[in-house]
Every structure is written in structure tokens, then in C-alpha cells.
Short mmCIF file of C-alpha atoms in Angstrom, two decimals:
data_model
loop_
_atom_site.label_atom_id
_atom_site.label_comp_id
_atom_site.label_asym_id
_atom_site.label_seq_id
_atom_site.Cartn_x
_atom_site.Cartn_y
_atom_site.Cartn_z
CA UNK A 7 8.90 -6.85 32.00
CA UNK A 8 10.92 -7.02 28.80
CA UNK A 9 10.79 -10.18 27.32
CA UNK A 10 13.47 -12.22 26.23
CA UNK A 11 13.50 -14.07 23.30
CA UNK A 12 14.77 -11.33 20.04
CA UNK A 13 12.01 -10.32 17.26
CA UNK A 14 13.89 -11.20 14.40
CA UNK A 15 14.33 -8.43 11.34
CA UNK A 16 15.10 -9.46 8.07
CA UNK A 17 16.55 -6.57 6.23
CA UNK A 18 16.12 -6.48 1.96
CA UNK A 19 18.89 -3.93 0.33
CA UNK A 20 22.26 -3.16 2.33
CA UNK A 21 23.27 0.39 0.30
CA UNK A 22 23.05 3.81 1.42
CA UNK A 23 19.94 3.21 3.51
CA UNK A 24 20.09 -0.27 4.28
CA UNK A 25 23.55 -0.35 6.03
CA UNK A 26 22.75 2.66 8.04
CA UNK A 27 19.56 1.03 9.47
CA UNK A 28 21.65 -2.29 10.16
CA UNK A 29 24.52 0.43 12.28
CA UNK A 30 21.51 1.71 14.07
CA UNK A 31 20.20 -1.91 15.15
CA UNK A 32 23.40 -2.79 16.08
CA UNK A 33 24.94 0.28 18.19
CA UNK A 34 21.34 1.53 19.92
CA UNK A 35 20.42 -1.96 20.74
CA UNK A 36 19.67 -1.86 24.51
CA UNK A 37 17.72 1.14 23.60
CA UNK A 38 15.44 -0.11 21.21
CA UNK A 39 15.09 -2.96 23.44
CA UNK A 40 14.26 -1.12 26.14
CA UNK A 41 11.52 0.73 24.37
CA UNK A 42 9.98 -2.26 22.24
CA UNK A 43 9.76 -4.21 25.81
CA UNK A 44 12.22 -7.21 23.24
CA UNK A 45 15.40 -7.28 21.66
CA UNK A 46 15.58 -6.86 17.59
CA UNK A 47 17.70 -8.41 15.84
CA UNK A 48 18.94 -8.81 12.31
CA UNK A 49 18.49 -12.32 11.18
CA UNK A 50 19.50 -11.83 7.66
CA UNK A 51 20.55 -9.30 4.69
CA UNK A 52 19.51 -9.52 0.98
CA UNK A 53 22.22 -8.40 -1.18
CA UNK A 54 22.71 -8.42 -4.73
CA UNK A 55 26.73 -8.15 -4.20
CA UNK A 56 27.38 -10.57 -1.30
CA UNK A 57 30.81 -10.08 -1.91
CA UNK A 58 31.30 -6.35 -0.96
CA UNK A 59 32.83 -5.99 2.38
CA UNK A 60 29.86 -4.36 4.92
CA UNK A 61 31.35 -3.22 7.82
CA UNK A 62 29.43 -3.66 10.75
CA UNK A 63 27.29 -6.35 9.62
CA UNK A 64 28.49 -10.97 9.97
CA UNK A 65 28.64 -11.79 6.73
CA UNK A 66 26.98 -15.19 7.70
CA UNK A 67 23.78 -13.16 7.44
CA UNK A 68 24.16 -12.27 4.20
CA UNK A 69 22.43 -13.65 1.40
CA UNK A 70 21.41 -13.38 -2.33
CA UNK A 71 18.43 -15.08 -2.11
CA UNK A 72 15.93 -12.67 -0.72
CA UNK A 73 12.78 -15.00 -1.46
CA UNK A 74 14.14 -17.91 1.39
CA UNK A 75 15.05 -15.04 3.61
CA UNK A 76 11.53 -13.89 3.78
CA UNK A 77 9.94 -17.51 3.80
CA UNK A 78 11.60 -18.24 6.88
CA UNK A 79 8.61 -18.15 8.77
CA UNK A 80 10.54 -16.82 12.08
CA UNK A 81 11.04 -13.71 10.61
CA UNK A 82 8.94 -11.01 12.80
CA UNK A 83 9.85 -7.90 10.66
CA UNK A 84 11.30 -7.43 7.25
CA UNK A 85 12.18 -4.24 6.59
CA UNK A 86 12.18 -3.19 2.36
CA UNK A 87 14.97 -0.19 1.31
CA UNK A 88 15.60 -1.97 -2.18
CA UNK A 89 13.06 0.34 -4.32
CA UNK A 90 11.55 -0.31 -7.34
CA UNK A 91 8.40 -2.03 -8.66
CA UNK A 92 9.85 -5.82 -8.83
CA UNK A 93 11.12 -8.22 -7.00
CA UNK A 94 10.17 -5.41 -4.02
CA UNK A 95 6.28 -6.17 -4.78
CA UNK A 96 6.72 -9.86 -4.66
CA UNK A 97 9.06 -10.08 -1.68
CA UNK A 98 6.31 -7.99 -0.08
CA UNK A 99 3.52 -9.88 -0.51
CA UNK A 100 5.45 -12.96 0.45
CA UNK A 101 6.44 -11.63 3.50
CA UNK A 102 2.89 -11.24 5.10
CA UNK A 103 1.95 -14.87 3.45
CA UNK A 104 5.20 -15.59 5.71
CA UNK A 105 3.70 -13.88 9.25
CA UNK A 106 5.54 -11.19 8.84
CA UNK A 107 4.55 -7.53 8.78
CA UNK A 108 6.60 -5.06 6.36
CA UNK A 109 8.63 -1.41 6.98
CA UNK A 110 8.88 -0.16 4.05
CA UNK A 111 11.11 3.02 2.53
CA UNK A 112 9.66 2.49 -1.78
CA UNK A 113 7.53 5.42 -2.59
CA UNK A 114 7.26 3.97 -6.06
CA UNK A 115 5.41 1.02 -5.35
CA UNK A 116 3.49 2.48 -2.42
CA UNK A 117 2.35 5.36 -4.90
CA UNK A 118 1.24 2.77 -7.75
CA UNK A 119 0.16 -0.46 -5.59
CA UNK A 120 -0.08 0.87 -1.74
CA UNK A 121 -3.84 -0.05 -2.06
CA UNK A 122 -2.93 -3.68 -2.88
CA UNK A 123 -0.66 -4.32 -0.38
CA UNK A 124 -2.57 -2.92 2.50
CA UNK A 125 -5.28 -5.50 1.65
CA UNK A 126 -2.46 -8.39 1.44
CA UNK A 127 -1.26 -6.85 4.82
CA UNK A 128 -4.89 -6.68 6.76
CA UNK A 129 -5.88 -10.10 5.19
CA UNK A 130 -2.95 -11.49 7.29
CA UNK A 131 -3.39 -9.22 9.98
CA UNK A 132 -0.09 -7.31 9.49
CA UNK A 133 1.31 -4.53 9.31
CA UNK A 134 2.69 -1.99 6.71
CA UNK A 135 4.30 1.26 7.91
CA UNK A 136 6.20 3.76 5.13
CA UNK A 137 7.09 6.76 7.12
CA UNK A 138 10.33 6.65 5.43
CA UNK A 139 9.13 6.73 2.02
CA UNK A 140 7.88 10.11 2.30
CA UNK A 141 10.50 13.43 3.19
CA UNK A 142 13.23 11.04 5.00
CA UNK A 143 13.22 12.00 8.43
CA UNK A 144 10.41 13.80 8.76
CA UNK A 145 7.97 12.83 10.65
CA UNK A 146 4.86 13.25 8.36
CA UNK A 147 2.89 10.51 7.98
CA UNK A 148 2.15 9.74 11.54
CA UNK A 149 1.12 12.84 12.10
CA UNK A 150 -1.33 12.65 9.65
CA UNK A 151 -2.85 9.04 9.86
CA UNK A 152 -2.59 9.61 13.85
CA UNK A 153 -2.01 12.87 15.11
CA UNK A 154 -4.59 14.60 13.10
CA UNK A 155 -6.85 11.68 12.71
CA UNK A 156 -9.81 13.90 14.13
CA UNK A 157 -8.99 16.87 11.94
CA UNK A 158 -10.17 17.58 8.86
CA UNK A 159 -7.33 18.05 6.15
CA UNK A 160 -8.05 20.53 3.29
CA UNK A 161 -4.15 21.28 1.96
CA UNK A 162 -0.67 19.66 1.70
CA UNK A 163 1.92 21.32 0.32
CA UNK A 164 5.63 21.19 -0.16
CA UNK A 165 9.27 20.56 -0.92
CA UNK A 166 9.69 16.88 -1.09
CA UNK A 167 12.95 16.02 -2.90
CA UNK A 168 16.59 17.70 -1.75
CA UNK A 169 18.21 17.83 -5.23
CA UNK A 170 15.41 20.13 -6.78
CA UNK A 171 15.18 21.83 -3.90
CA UNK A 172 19.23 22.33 -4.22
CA UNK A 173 19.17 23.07 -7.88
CA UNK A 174 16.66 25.86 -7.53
CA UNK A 175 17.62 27.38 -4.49
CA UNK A 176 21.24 27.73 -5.99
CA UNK A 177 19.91 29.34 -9.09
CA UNK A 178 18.22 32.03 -6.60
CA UNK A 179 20.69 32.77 -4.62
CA UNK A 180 23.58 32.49 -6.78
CA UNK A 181 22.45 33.43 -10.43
CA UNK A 182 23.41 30.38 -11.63
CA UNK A 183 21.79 28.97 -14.73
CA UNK A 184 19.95 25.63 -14.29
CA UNK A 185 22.81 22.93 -15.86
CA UNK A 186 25.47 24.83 -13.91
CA UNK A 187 23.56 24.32 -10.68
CA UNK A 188 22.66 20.49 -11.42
CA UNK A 189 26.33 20.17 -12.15
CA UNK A 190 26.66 21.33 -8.93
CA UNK A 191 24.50 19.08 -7.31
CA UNK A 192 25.82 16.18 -8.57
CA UNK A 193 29.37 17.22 -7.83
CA UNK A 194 28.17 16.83 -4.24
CA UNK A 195 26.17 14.03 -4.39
CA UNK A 196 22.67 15.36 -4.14
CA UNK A 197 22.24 14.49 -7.46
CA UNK A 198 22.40 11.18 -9.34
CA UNK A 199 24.15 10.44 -12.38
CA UNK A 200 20.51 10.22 -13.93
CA UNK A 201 18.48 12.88 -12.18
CA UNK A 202 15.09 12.53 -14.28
CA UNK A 203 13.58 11.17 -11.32
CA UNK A 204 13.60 13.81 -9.34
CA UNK A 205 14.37 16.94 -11.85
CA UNK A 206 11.56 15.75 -13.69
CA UNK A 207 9.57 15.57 -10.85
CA UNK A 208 8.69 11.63 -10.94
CA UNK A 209 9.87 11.56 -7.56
CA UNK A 210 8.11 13.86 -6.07
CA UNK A 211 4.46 13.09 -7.65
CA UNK A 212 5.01 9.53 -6.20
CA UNK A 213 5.21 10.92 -2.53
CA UNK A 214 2.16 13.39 -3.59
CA UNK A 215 -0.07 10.22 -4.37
CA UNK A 216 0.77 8.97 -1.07
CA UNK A 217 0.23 12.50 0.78
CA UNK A 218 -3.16 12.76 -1.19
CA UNK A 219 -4.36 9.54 0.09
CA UNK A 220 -3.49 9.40 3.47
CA UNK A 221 -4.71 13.33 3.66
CA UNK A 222 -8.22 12.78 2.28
CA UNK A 223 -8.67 8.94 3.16
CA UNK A 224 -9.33 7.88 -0.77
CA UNK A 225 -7.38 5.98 -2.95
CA UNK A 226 -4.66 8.60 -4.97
CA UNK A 227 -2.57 6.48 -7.70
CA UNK A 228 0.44 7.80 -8.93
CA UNK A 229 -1.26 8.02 -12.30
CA UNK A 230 -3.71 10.42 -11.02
CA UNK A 231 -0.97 12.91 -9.85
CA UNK A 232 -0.49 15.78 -12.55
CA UNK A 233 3.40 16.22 -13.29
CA UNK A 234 5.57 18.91 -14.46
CA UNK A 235 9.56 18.90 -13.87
CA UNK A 236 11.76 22.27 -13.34
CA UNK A 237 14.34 22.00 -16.23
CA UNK A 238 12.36 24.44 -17.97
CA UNK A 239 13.06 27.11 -15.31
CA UNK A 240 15.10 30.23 -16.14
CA UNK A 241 16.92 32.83 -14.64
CA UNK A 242 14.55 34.97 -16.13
CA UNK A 243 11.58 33.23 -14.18
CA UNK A 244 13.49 34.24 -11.15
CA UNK A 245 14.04 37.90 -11.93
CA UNK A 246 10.20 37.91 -12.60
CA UNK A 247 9.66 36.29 -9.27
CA UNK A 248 12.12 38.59 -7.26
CA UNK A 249 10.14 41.52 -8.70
CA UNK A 250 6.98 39.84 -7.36
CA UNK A 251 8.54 39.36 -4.32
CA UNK A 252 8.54 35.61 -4.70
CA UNK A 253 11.14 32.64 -5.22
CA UNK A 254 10.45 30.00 -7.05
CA UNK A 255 10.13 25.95 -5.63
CA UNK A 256 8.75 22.80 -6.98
CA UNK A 257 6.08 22.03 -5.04
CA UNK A 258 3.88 19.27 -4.86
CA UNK A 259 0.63 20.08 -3.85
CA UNK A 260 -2.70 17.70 -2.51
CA UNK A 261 -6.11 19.83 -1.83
CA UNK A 262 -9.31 19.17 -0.81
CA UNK A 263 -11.90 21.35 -3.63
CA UNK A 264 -13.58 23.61 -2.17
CA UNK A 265 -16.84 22.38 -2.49
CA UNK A 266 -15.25 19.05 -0.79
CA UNK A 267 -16.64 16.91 -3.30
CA UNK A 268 -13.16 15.92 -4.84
CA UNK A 269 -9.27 16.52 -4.61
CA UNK A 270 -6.32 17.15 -6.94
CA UNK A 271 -2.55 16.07 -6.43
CA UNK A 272 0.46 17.56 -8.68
CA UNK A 273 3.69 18.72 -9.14
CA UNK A 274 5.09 21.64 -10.71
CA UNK A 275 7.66 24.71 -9.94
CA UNK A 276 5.52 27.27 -8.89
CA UNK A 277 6.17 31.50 -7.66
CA UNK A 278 5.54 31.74 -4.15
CA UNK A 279 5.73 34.57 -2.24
CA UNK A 280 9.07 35.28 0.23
CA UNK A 281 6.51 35.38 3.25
CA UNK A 282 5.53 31.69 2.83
CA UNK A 283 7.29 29.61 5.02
CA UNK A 284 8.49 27.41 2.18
CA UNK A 285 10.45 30.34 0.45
CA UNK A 286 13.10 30.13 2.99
CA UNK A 287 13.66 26.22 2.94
CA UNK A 288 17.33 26.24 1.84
CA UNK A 289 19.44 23.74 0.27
CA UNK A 290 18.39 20.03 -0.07
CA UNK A 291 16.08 20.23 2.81
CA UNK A 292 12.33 19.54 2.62
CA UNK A 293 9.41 21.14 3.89
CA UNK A 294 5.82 20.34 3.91
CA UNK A 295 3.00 22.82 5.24
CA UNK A 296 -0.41 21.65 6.07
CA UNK A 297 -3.26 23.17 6.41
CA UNK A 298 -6.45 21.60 8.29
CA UNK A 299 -10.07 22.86 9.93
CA UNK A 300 -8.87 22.85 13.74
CA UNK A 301 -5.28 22.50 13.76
CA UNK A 302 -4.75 25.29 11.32
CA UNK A 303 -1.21 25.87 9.89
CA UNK A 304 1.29 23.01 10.72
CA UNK A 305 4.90 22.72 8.83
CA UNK A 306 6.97 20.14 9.22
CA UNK A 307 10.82 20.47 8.11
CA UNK A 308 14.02 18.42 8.26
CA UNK A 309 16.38 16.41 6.24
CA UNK A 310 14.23 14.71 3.15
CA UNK A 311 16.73 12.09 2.51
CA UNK A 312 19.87 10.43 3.11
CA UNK A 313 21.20 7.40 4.46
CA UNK A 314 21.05 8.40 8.29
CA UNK A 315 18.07 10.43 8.54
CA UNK A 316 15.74 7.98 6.27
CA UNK A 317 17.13 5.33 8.24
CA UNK A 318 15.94 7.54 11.44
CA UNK A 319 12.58 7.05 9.84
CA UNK A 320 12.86 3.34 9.12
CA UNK A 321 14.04 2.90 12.92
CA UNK A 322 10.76 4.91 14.01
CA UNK A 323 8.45 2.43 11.88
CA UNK A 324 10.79 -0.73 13.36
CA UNK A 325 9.72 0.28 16.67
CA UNK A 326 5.93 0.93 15.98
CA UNK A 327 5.53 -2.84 14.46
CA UNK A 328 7.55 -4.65 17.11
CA UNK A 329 5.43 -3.12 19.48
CA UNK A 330 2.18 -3.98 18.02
CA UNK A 331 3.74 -7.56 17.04
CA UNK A 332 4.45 -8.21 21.48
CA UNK A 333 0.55 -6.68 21.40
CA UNK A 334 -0.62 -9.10 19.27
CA UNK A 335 -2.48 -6.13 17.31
CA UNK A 336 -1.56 -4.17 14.17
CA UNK A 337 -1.42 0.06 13.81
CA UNK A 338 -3.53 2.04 11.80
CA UNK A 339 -4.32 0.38 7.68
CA UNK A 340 -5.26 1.69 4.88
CA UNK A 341 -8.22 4.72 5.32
CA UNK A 342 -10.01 5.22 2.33
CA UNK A 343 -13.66 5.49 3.25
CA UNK A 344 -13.69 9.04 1.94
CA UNK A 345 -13.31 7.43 -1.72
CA UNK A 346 -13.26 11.07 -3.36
CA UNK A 347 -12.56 11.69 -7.06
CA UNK A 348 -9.58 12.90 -8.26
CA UNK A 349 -9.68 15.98 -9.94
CA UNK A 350 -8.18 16.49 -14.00
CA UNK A 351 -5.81 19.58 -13.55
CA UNK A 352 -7.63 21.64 -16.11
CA UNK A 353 -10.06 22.20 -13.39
CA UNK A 354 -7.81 23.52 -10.78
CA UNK A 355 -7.96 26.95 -10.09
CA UNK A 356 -4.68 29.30 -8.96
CA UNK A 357 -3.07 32.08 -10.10
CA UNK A 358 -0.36 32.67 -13.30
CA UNK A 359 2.58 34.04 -14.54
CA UNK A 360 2.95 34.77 -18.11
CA UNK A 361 5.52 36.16 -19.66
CA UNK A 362 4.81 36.74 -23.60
CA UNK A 363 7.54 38.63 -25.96
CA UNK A 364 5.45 40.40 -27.96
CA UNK A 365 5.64 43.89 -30.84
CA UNK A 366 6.62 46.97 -29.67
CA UNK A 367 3.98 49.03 -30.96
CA UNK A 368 0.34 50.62 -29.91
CA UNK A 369 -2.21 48.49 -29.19
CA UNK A 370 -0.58 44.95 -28.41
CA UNK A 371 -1.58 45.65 -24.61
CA UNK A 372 -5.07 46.04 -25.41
CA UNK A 373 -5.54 43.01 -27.37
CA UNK A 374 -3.51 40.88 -25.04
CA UNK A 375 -6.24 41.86 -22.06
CA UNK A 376 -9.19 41.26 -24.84
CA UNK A 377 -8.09 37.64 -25.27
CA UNK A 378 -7.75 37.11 -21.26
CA UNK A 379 -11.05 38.38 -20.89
CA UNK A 380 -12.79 36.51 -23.85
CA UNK A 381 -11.58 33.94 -21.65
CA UNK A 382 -12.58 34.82 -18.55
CA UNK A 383 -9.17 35.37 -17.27
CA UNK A 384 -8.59 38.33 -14.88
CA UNK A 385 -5.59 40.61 -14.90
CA UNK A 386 -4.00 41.73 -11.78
CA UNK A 387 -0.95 43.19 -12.85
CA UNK A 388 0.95 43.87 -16.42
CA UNK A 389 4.40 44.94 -17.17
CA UNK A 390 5.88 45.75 -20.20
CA UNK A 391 9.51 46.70 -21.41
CA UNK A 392 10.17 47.37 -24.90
CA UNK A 393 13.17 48.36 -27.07
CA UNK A 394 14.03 48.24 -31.09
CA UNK A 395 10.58 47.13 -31.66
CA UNK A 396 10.45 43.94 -29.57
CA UNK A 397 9.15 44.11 -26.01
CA UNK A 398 8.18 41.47 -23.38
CA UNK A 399 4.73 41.55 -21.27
CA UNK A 400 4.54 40.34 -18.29
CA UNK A 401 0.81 39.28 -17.00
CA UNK A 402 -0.01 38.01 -13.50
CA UNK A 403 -3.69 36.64 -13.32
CA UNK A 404 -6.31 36.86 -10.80
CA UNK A 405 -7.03 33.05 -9.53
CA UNK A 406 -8.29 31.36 -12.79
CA UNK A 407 -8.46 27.37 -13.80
CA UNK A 408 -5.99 25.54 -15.63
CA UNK A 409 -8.47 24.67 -18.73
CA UNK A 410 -9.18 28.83 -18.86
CA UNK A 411 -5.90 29.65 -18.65
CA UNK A 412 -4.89 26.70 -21.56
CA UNK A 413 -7.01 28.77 -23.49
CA UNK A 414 -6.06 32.10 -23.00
CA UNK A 415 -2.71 30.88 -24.51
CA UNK A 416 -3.61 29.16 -27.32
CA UNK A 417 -5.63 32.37 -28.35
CA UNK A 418 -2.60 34.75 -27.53
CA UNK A 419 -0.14 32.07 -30.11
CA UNK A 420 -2.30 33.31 -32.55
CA UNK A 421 -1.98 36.96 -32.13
CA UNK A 422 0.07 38.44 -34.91
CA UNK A 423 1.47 40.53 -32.16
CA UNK A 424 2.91 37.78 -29.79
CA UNK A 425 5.82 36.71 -31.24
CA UNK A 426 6.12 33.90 -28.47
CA UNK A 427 5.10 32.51 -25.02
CA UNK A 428 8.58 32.98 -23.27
CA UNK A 429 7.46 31.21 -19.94
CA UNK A 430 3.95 30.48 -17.74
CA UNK A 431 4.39 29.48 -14.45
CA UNK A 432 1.49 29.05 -11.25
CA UNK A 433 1.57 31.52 -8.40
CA UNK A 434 0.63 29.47 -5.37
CA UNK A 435 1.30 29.97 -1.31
CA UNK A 436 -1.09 33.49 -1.35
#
């Protein structure tokens, strides 16, 4: 029997996001009714603009002052699509002193204070749900803080930001060099006007920390994720990884070690092979593949962001907490009885491209593999071209650590015969 009286939603932010999730609450209202067992509804938008016209929405429930809205003390839900560090953290926190429990879509704070706020949220008895802060509208978190709750995680890996994504899959398949192809991107708004963030690969390690911590139930901080952004990447790099039958992605990346004493979490472009099932994510979709004990290979891919399909995601979360708020019970917290260390990336271990511009002349090979293996770096394959008495050498490793490899190319700088380090980039998916 459905009851009556509405669960009221505050909603904080009304932009791309925001006003999509406030059209959805409006226009599928009898069917999110009908599967919460109550009517929603909106009870009040924060704004920083209350003067921009928002269709769809009674501007009598607009406000500026987002601090009242969530003291109400009627509020049910409030659902956070503002971003940022501040006043999001605040309004938060205020919101489960208030009774309320919190859907969230801020992958910055969650990545630098989700541990905080899940102990604000289960000393209240509330909840916090975020599927929307990581990949949009896929469904990824759920499924693993529910689905594979039972299942032992060893590996998350994928594509989790569209405009990188974009940017490298256009210099691939086009040619194009990498400020022609952000130019591109931004032309069609996949990129913003300041794309450090995610070019950079800021935005990504933030949804890595929260991957990593949901994955091996420990406590992964945004700080602990090791970062490396893509502007760096050449058309060259992608000649070397077509002839390697590869494509290259930025990837972030959360594994278990394999004695399963600690993990690692980072970001980085990275070679991987065309047989992976990343290689062929296209355009500004995202992708992530997990790997676990029982379930085996899983990949989930959709839409990573958006207006309509993160607020698909928000609406999923909406849904989860109204029901548990008519239950008078809250979802799954924070897991982090596992409380493994977090790796230092010189002690991860994959494999290497290196491409070194080096002499033309007898020899140069042979001391090149000398300093590898005073290093204890293994060759698998070499190539070298040479003309007018400059040539380029092009090593691909056997699976070595990051600290080895570090190394290896310190040593080859000082070669007389390497007249430069043109690019090193990891080999991962194999």
C-alpha cells in the first residue's frame, strides 16, 4: 500500500545535472512513486543565480540560501550535484545533523573526505549513496558494494572520463595531433574551457580512490592515487602502439598485490593491446573491466557523463534511500575492515615502452641491453631504425617495477650514445 504523504527532496545545484534530475522527478513521477511505495517531491532548489529562468521547475522553490534549505528538518533527501570541496562538505554534514540522508554526484570530496562523511552519515543513521559520482550512468558501484559483495576483487580497470577518452581515440583514428583533437573536443562540448581536470587526469584519479576503496574495503584517499595526465602523448606513441598491435587509453587502474597484502590505485595513458575489451571503447564513452576470484571477467560500459545519464544515476540512488527511509533502515556504509596499505608506485610491476633516439653506430644496442640488465630489466622485443647517423630504439620490457624501470632510465640519460628519452609509456591489459 503506497503511502501518502510525499518524501520531500531538497535538491543543491540546478546546472547541467541538477535540472535534469529535477525534469526526471517531475515527468516520471507516478513511476517513482510507484516503485518507492511514496511520492518524491522537490521541496526546494539551491541556486547561486536565482534569477535565471529554469524551465520546468516553480521558482517559489528556489533559493540562495542552501544552509536553511537543508536545516529544514522535513527534508527526507537532499540530493548534492554542486561539486567541489566547500560549501558541498558543510551542507553535507548539516544535512544528516538535519535527519536527512545525502545522494551525492562530487567525486572530489568523496575521493578526499568519503571516510568522514560516512561516519557523520552512520552516526545519524543515514544514508550516503554516490553511484553517480563514478562513470555517470553506469552502474558500477552497486555492483560492487552489493552485487559482488561475496566475491573477492583483485582488479579494476578503466576509462573513466569522456573527454580523454575523446581526445585519444580521435588521435587514433584520425591522425590528429593532441591540441587539434582537444580543440575538437571542446568545439563539441566534451571538453571544458579549462580541461586540466580531466586531461591531466585529476579527474579520473579521484574516481580511482573511490574504486580502490570500495574494491578492497580499505580506506584509498585521493592522495594515495599515483597520477599522470595524457598531454604528453604523441602521434608517434600511437604508431609504436599500432605496430604492437595496441591503442593507447588513459586508464585508471586499482589492484589487489599479488601477495594480497596491499593495493595500488593510479592513472596514466597506457598501450593496451586491440584484443582488450577497452581498446574498442570509442568516443567519450567509459568502460570499466573487473576482474574478481568467482565472477571472473565483468565490464561494465555506457555513457560516463552528461546531464541525462548522470542524472539516470542520481535517480537510481533517489530511489534506493527513499526506500530504506519508508524501511526505517539505511543501505550498505562505508566497508573498510580490509584496512590494506596502499602501495608507492615504484613498486608496481607491468610492462614498458621505451622509445630512446639514440647514435647510429655499432654497439649502441649492446650497451642499451647491458644497462636494462644491470638493472634487472628484461627485454622482450627491440627495434631500431637508423638514418644519417641518428636512429631511434624502440624497447618493450618483460613485466618489471616502476622503481627498476626509473632506474634503467636514469642509467641510459647517461649513455653517451642516447641522445634522448623520446617517450616511456606502461603496457597494461596482457
Amino acid at each position: 500500500m503506497m503511502r501518502t504523504r510525499p518524501l520531500k527532496v531538497a535538491l543543491l545545484g540546478c546546472g547541467v545535472v541538477g535540472s535534469e534530475v529535477a525534469r526526471i522527478m517531475t515527468t516520471h513521477a507516478d513511476d517513482l512513486a510507484a516503485r518507492i511505495g511514496a511520492p518524491v517531491e522537490l521541496a526546494g532548489v539551491a541556486v547561486r543565480r536565482p534569477s535565471r529562468v529554469r524551465e520546468g521547475i516553480d521558482p517559489a522553490l528556489v533559493t540562495t540560501d542552501a544552509t536553511a534549505l537543508v536545516k529544514r528538518g522535513d527534508i527526507d533527501v537532499v540530493v548534492e550535484v554542486i561539486g567541489g570541496i566547500e560549501p558541498a562538505r558543510s551542507l553535507i554534514t548539516t544535512a544528516f545533523e538535519h535527519g536527512a540522508s545525502v545522494v551525492s554526484a562530487n567525486k572530489a570530496l568523496l575521493a578526499q573526505d568519503g571516510a568522514a562523511l560516512h561516519a557523520i552519515a552512520d552516526g545519524h543513521g543515514k544514508d550516503l549513496y554516490y553511484e553517480a559520482a563514478v562513470a555517470g550512468a553506469i552502474p558500477l558501484i552497486r555492483p560492487l558494494r552489493e552485487s559482488l559483495a561475496g566475491d573477492k576483487i583483485n582488479r579494476v580497470m578503466g576509462i573513466v572520463n569522456g573527454t580523454t577518452n575523446f581526445i585519444l581515440d580521435k588521435m587514433d583514428t584520425t591522425g590528429a595531433g593532441y591540441q587539434e583533437a582537444l580543440d575538437e573536443a571542446t568545439a563539441l562540448g566534451y571538453a571544458e574551457a579549462d580541461p586540466t581536470a580531466d586531461v591531466e587526469g585529476f579527474d579520473a584519479a579521484a574516481k580511482a580512490a573511490i574504486l580502490a576503496g570500495i574494491a578492497f574495503h580499505s580506506r584509498v584517499r585521493l592522495d594515495d592515487v599515483y597520477r599522470e595526465g595524457m598531454t604528453e602523448v604523441t602521434a608517434a606513441d600511437f604508431a609504436s602502439a599500432k605496430n604492437m598491435g595496441c591503442t593507447i587509453k588513459l586508464l585508471a587502474i586499482c589492484e589487489r598485490a599479488a601477495d594480497g597484502g596491499s593495493v595500488t590505485a593510479r592513472v596514466h595513458p597506457a598501450m593496451i593491446p586491440l584484443t582488450h575489451p577497452l581498446a574498442s571503447v570509442r568516443g567519450a564513452y567509459n568502460a570499466v573491466f573487473v576482474e574478481s576470484d568467482a565472477a571472473g571477467q565483468l565490464m561494465f560500459y555506457g555513457p560516463g557523463a552528461g546531464g541525462a545519464p548522470t542524472a539516470s544515476a542520481v535517480l537510481g540512488d533517489l530511489v534506493a534511500v527513499c526506500r530504506n527511509r519508508l524501511a526505517g533502515s539505511t543501505g550498505p556504509g562505508e566497508s573498510a575492515y580490509a584496512a590494506l596499505p596502499v602501495s608507492p608506485m615504484g613498486e608496481v610491476v607491468t610492462r614498458y615502452h621505451i622509445s630512446l633516439d639514440v647514435a647510429d653506430k655499432p654497439g649502441v644496442l649492446a650497451q642499451v641491453a647491458t644497462v636494462f640488465a644491470e638493472h634487472g630489466v628484461s627485454i622482450d622485443t627491440v627495434r631500431q631504425q637508423g638514418k644519417d647517423g641518428e636512429a631511434s630504439l624502440v624497447v618493450v620490457t618483460h613485466r618489471a617495477s616502476d622503481a627498476s624501470l626509473t632506474g634503467t632510465v636514469e642509467a641510459l640519460r647517461n649513455l653517451d650514445t642516447v641522445r634522448g628519452v623520446a617517450s616511456i609509456m606502461r603496457v597494461e591489459g596482457e
